[in-house]
Every structure is written in C-alpha cells, then in structure tokens.
Amino acid sequence: EPEVTQTPSHQVTQMGQEVILRCVPISNHLYFYWYRQILGQKVEFLVSFYNNEISEKSEIFDDQFSVERPDGSNFTLKIRSTKLEDSAMYFCASRLSDRQYTQYFGPGTRLTVL
Amino acid sequence: GQQLNQSPQSMFIQEGEDVSMNCTSSSIFNTWLWYKQDPGEGPVLLIALYKAGELTSNGRLTAQFGITRKDSFLNISASIPSDVGIYFCAGLILNTGTASKLTFGTGTRLQVTL
C-alpha cells in the first residue's frame, strides 16, 4: 500500500541553524501539507501546498518557514533559523484530489533544537 | 480559531471492554476524520465521515458524524491491548480553491489493561 515517507526520522540541530525536512508524498496525490506536534500536544496545521504554490498557511508558518516541491516526488519544509520552540514532530501529509478529502500522514521527523 | 475538544482526555479500560469517546466543536465541519497515533509515529487514519448523521464502521470501530455537524463520536468494541494509543478527531471545512486543512482535536489517550 502506498505511503508517505519522511526523512530524517530524527534531526538534532543548534539554535540558529537551517534545517530541511523531506517528504515523499504518495505518488499521484495533488495536495500536500505540513503539520507539527509539540510533545504532548495536538497536531497543528502549518501549511498546505497545491499546484506548486502555497494554498494556505497558519500563524505559525512565519517568514522563517518555506516549502518547496523541487521535483515530481519530494516536498520539503525549510526552517531558516531554528529556535528552541521549533522542537516538535513535523508531519507531512498528502491528499489525492479535490473529491478525496482524506489526508494520509507520514511517520514524522522529530526535530530537536538545542 | 476553531477548537475541537475531545473527551475523555484519557481512559484506562480492561481488555474486552467497549470504549466510547467524542469530539465537539463550536464550528461546523463538512468532514470528520478519526486518527490513531502510536508513540513516536504519525497519525493513522481509522475512519472518515462525509455526511451529517452518517454512521460508519471499520472492524471493531464505529464512528458517527453528528447531525449538527459540530460533533462526532468513536466507539471501539471489545478492546484489545493493541488499541492503546492516542485517538484524534479531525475536522475539515471544504473551501473551494484551497487545500482544506485539518483541525485536530485535543486527543483521547487510551490505555488497555489485561
């Protein structure tokens, strides 16, 4: 069964460093998402991406964040200058089409900012 | 923003018991999804509900989309140890031209004792 994959599974970085989290959505899916989950809390929406542009973003997704789909398979989240409060699990999700509303999640990347 | 409150926050049950949890919102959603999350992993879709009043089953799981569109419940019958995890409801508002983000609930932590 097709699934969303994410790399790395765990990323440790120093405050102020740039990180890039990678995702390979399910092939032929058209909508892509990033969510984050701070330890012990609920999952929060960051950004959605469709047709090679951002569709919607939350207040969390400030100028330090960016997303890119550099080729036909990868979908990346970049944090330019990480802060301690960026430590969280970051989940990528994808959705097939306009008529299919179900989002399928990847296993996540645990980001630890020291 | 929209808030989804889940109850109970956590529950301890014995193997074989039935479980019921619910999710309420002050806002209307077009779609309700129920996910299960195991520690350190991404949310896994359990059930999707698309119409008010809809009752859907998936094995031992049954979920309903409330008539008011502001609530949903999930039942698990004859619980087993592998049902342990955190159960999240997620609501979706379908907006034409956007990728339609998910709003997650606060989660119900389920622990099953033998």
Short mmCIF file of C-alpha atoms in Angstrom, two decimals:
data_model
loop_
_atom_site.label_atom_id
_atom_site.label_comp_id
_atom_site.label_asym_id
_atom_site.label_seq_id
_atom_site.Cartn_x
_atom_site.Cartn_y
_atom_site.Cartn_z
CA GLU A 1 0.00 0.00 0.00
CA PRO A 2 1.43 3.42 -0.96
CA GLU A 3 2.55 5.57 1.94
CA VAL A 4 4.03 8.94 2.75
CA THR A 5 7.68 8.75 3.72
CA GLN A 6 9.76 11.29 5.61
CA THR A 7 13.45 11.79 6.23
CA PRO A 8 15.25 12.05 8.51
CA SER A 9 13.35 10.38 11.31
CA HIS A 10 15.22 12.50 13.86
CA GLN A 11 17.13 15.73 13.35
CA VAL A 12 19.14 17.47 16.03
CA THR A 13 20.34 20.99 15.34
CA GLN A 14 21.74 24.01 17.06
CA MET A 15 19.61 27.10 17.53
CA GLY A 16 20.01 29.45 14.60
CA GLN A 17 20.85 26.72 12.10
CA GLU A 18 18.85 25.95 9.00
CA VAL A 19 17.12 22.60 8.65
CA ILE A 20 15.37 20.95 5.74
CA LEU A 21 12.81 18.26 6.38
CA ARG A 22 12.00 16.00 3.48
CA CYS A 23 8.86 14.20 2.48
CA VAL A 24 7.87 11.96 -0.39
CA PRO A 25 4.08 12.12 -0.69
CA ILE A 26 2.03 9.32 -2.17
CA SER A 27 2.54 9.42 -5.91
CA ASN A 28 -0.37 10.89 -7.90
CA HIS A 29 -1.54 12.86 -4.87
CA LEU A 30 -2.08 16.52 -5.62
CA TYR A 31 -2.34 18.23 -2.24
CA PHE A 32 0.48 18.39 0.28
CA TYR A 33 0.62 19.51 3.88
CA TRP A 34 2.93 20.07 6.78
CA TYR A 35 1.75 19.78 10.36
CA ARG A 36 3.64 19.88 13.60
CA GLN A 37 3.07 18.41 17.03
CA ILE A 38 4.83 19.73 20.09
CA LEU A 39 5.43 16.96 22.60
CA GLY A 40 2.24 16.03 24.41
CA GLN A 41 0.07 18.41 22.41
CA LYS A 42 -2.29 18.15 19.48
CA VAL A 43 -1.34 18.20 15.84
CA GLU A 44 -1.31 21.72 14.36
CA PHE A 45 -1.58 22.78 10.74
CA LEU A 46 1.36 24.67 9.27
CA VAL A 47 0.89 24.94 5.52
CA SER A 48 -0.86 23.44 2.54
CA PHE A 49 0.51 23.31 -1.00
CA TYR A 50 -1.26 22.73 -4.29
CA ASN A 51 -0.40 23.37 -7.91
CA ASN A 52 3.13 24.44 -6.98
CA GLU A 53 2.12 27.16 -4.61
CA ILE A 54 1.10 27.66 -1.03
CA SER A 55 -2.64 27.33 -0.64
CA GLU A 56 -2.97 28.27 2.99
CA LYS A 57 -0.68 28.83 5.94
CA SER A 58 -1.15 29.22 9.66
CA GLU A 59 0.16 31.89 12.01
CA ILE A 60 2.94 29.51 12.98
CA PHE A 61 4.26 29.49 9.41
CA ASP A 62 6.17 32.77 9.54
CA ASP A 63 9.00 34.09 7.38
CA GLN A 64 11.42 31.54 8.83
CA PHE A 65 9.50 28.74 7.15
CA SER A 66 9.32 27.85 3.49
CA VAL A 67 8.14 24.90 1.44
CA GLU A 68 9.20 23.62 -1.92
CA ARG A 69 8.42 20.85 -4.33
CA PRO A 70 11.73 20.75 -6.18
CA ASP A 71 10.83 17.81 -8.39
CA GLY A 72 7.95 15.46 -9.08
CA SER A 73 8.32 13.49 -5.88
CA ASN A 74 9.80 15.46 -3.00
CA PHE A 75 8.14 18.05 -0.79
CA THR A 76 10.37 19.90 1.65
CA LEU A 77 9.96 22.14 4.67
CA LYS A 78 12.81 24.52 5.43
CA ILE A 79 13.30 26.38 8.67
CA ARG A 80 15.90 29.09 8.08
CA SER A 81 17.00 29.90 11.60
CA THR A 82 15.71 27.42 14.11
CA LYS A 83 14.53 28.42 17.57
CA LEU A 84 14.20 26.31 20.66
CA GLU A 85 10.42 26.40 20.32
CA ASP A 86 10.64 24.79 16.89
CA SER A 87 11.39 21.50 18.61
CA ALA A 88 8.50 19.22 17.68
CA MET A 89 7.41 16.34 15.48
CA TYR A 90 6.81 17.51 11.94
CA PHE A 91 4.38 15.51 9.85
CA CYS A 92 3.92 15.61 6.13
CA ALA A 93 0.57 14.60 4.66
CA SER A 94 -0.85 14.23 1.20
CA ARG A 95 -4.28 14.00 -0.33
CA LEU A 96 -5.33 12.59 -3.65
CA SER A 97 -7.67 15.07 -5.27
CA ASP A 98 -10.49 17.58 -4.98
CA ARG A 99 -13.01 14.84 -4.32
CA GLN A 100 -10.97 12.81 -1.87
CA TYR A 101 -10.64 14.68 1.40
CA THR A 102 -8.71 12.12 3.37
CA GLN A 103 -5.17 13.15 4.27
CA TYR A 104 -2.53 10.45 4.73
CA PHE A 105 0.28 11.18 7.14
CA GLY A 106 3.93 10.25 7.13
CA PRO A 107 5.74 8.86 10.19
CA GLY A 108 7.15 12.26 11.08
CA THR A 109 10.52 13.87 11.71
CA ARG A 110 11.42 14.62 15.27
CA LEU A 111 13.25 17.96 15.32
CA THR A 112 15.28 18.80 18.40
CA VAL A 113 16.74 22.29 18.62
CA LEU A 114 19.47 22.72 21.21
CA GLY B 1 -9.59 29.69 15.53
CA GLN B 2 -11.63 26.52 15.55
CA GLN B 3 -11.32 24.33 18.60
CA LEU B 4 -12.12 20.66 18.81
CA ASN B 5 -12.49 19.32 22.30
CA GLN B 6 -12.25 15.61 22.92
CA SER B 7 -13.46 13.72 25.92
CA PRO B 8 -12.38 11.96 27.90
CA GLN B 9 -8.77 13.17 27.89
CA SER B 10 -7.61 9.73 28.92
CA MET B 11 -9.09 6.43 29.92
CA PHE B 12 -7.96 3.17 31.39
CA ILE B 13 -10.04 0.17 30.41
CA GLN B 14 -9.78 -3.56 30.68
CA GLU B 15 -9.28 -5.78 27.68
CA GLY B 16 -12.60 -6.78 26.23
CA GLU B 17 -14.46 -3.65 27.29
CA ASP B 18 -16.12 -1.29 24.89
CA VAL B 19 -14.80 2.26 24.59
CA SER B 20 -16.59 5.45 23.66
CA MET B 21 -15.05 8.86 23.03
CA ASN B 22 -16.36 12.01 21.48
CA CYS B 23 -15.33 15.22 19.86
CA THR B 24 -17.21 18.52 19.95
CA SER B 25 -16.71 21.82 18.23
CA SER B 26 -18.18 25.28 18.23
CA SER B 27 -17.85 25.31 14.45
CA ILE B 28 -19.42 23.26 11.71
CA PHE B 29 -17.27 20.85 9.75
CA ASN B 30 -18.02 19.18 6.44
CA THR B 31 -15.93 16.12 7.11
CA TRP B 32 -14.80 14.33 10.24
CA LEU B 33 -11.82 12.02 10.38
CA TRP B 34 -10.62 9.82 13.21
CA TYR B 35 -6.91 9.04 13.53
CA LYS B 36 -4.89 6.88 15.89
CA GLN B 37 -1.36 7.79 16.86
CA ASP B 38 1.12 5.42 18.41
CA PRO B 39 4.09 6.89 20.33
CA GLY B 40 6.67 8.44 18.02
CA GLU B 41 4.64 7.79 14.89
CA GLY B 42 2.34 9.68 12.58
CA PRO B 43 -1.45 9.67 12.76
CA VAL B 44 -3.04 6.71 11.01
CA LEU B 45 -6.48 7.14 9.53
CA LEU B 46 -9.19 4.96 11.09
CA ILE B 47 -12.48 6.24 9.76
CA ALA B 48 -13.69 9.08 7.54
CA LEU B 49 -17.18 10.58 7.75
CA TYR B 50 -18.55 12.76 5.00
CA LYS B 51 -22.26 13.34 5.71
CA ALA B 52 -24.15 14.61 8.73
CA GLY B 53 -25.76 11.66 10.50
CA GLU B 54 -23.51 9.14 8.80
CA LEU B 55 -22.63 6.05 10.81
CA THR B 56 -19.59 4.14 9.57
CA SER B 57 -17.86 1.01 10.80
CA ASN B 58 -14.37 -0.33 10.29
CA GLY B 59 -13.98 -3.67 12.03
CA ARG B 60 -14.43 -3.09 15.74
CA LEU B 61 -14.59 0.68 15.23
CA THR B 62 -17.78 2.64 14.70
CA ALA B 63 -17.97 6.38 14.22
CA GLN B 64 -20.80 8.81 13.67
CA PHE B 65 -20.97 12.28 12.20
CA GLY B 66 -23.31 14.35 14.36
CA ILE B 67 -26.47 15.80 12.85
CA THR B 68 -25.45 19.32 13.85
CA ARG B 69 -22.07 18.80 12.12
CA LYS B 70 -20.43 20.01 15.31
CA ASP B 71 -19.64 16.66 16.86
CA SER B 72 -18.60 13.10 16.26
CA PHE B 73 -18.09 10.01 18.34
CA LEU B 74 -15.92 6.93 18.04
CA ASN B 75 -16.68 3.58 19.61
CA ILE B 76 -14.31 0.66 19.93
CA SER B 77 -15.84 -2.66 20.78
CA ALA B 78 -14.11 -5.50 22.63
CA SER B 79 -10.85 -3.61 23.16
CA ILE B 80 -7.52 -5.38 22.82
CA PRO B 81 -4.04 -4.34 24.01
CA SER B 82 -3.01 -3.00 20.60
CA ASP B 83 -5.81 -0.43 20.82
CA VAL B 84 -3.52 1.52 23.15
CA GLY B 85 -2.64 4.92 21.74
CA ILE B 86 -3.93 8.42 21.29
CA TYR B 87 -7.09 8.91 19.26
CA PHE B 88 -7.56 12.21 17.49
CA CYS B 89 -10.61 13.55 15.77
CA ALA B 90 -10.00 15.99 12.94
CA GLY B 91 -12.46 18.28 11.23
CA LEU B 92 -12.32 19.58 7.73
CA ILE B 93 -14.03 22.58 6.18
CA LEU B 94 -14.21 22.32 2.45
CA ASN B 95 -13.22 25.59 0.87
CA THR B 96 -13.27 25.90 -2.85
CA GLY B 97 -9.89 26.79 -4.20
CA THR B 98 -7.95 25.89 -1.06
CA ALA B 99 -6.36 22.69 0.06
CA SER B 100 -8.67 22.40 3.09
CA LYS B 101 -6.60 21.98 6.23
CA LEU B 102 -7.41 19.61 9.06
CA THR B 103 -8.15 20.93 12.54
CA PHE B 104 -7.22 18.34 15.12
CA GLY B 105 -8.84 17.65 18.44
CA THR B 106 -7.06 17.55 21.76
CA GLY B 107 -6.84 13.75 21.74
CA THR B 108 -8.01 10.88 23.92
CA ARG B 109 -5.30 8.67 25.37
CA LEU B 110 -6.44 5.08 25.67
CA GLN B 111 -4.71 2.53 27.85
CA VAL B 112 -5.85 -1.06 27.98
CA THR B 113 -5.06 -3.33 30.87
CA LEU B 114 -5.13 -7.08 30.70
#
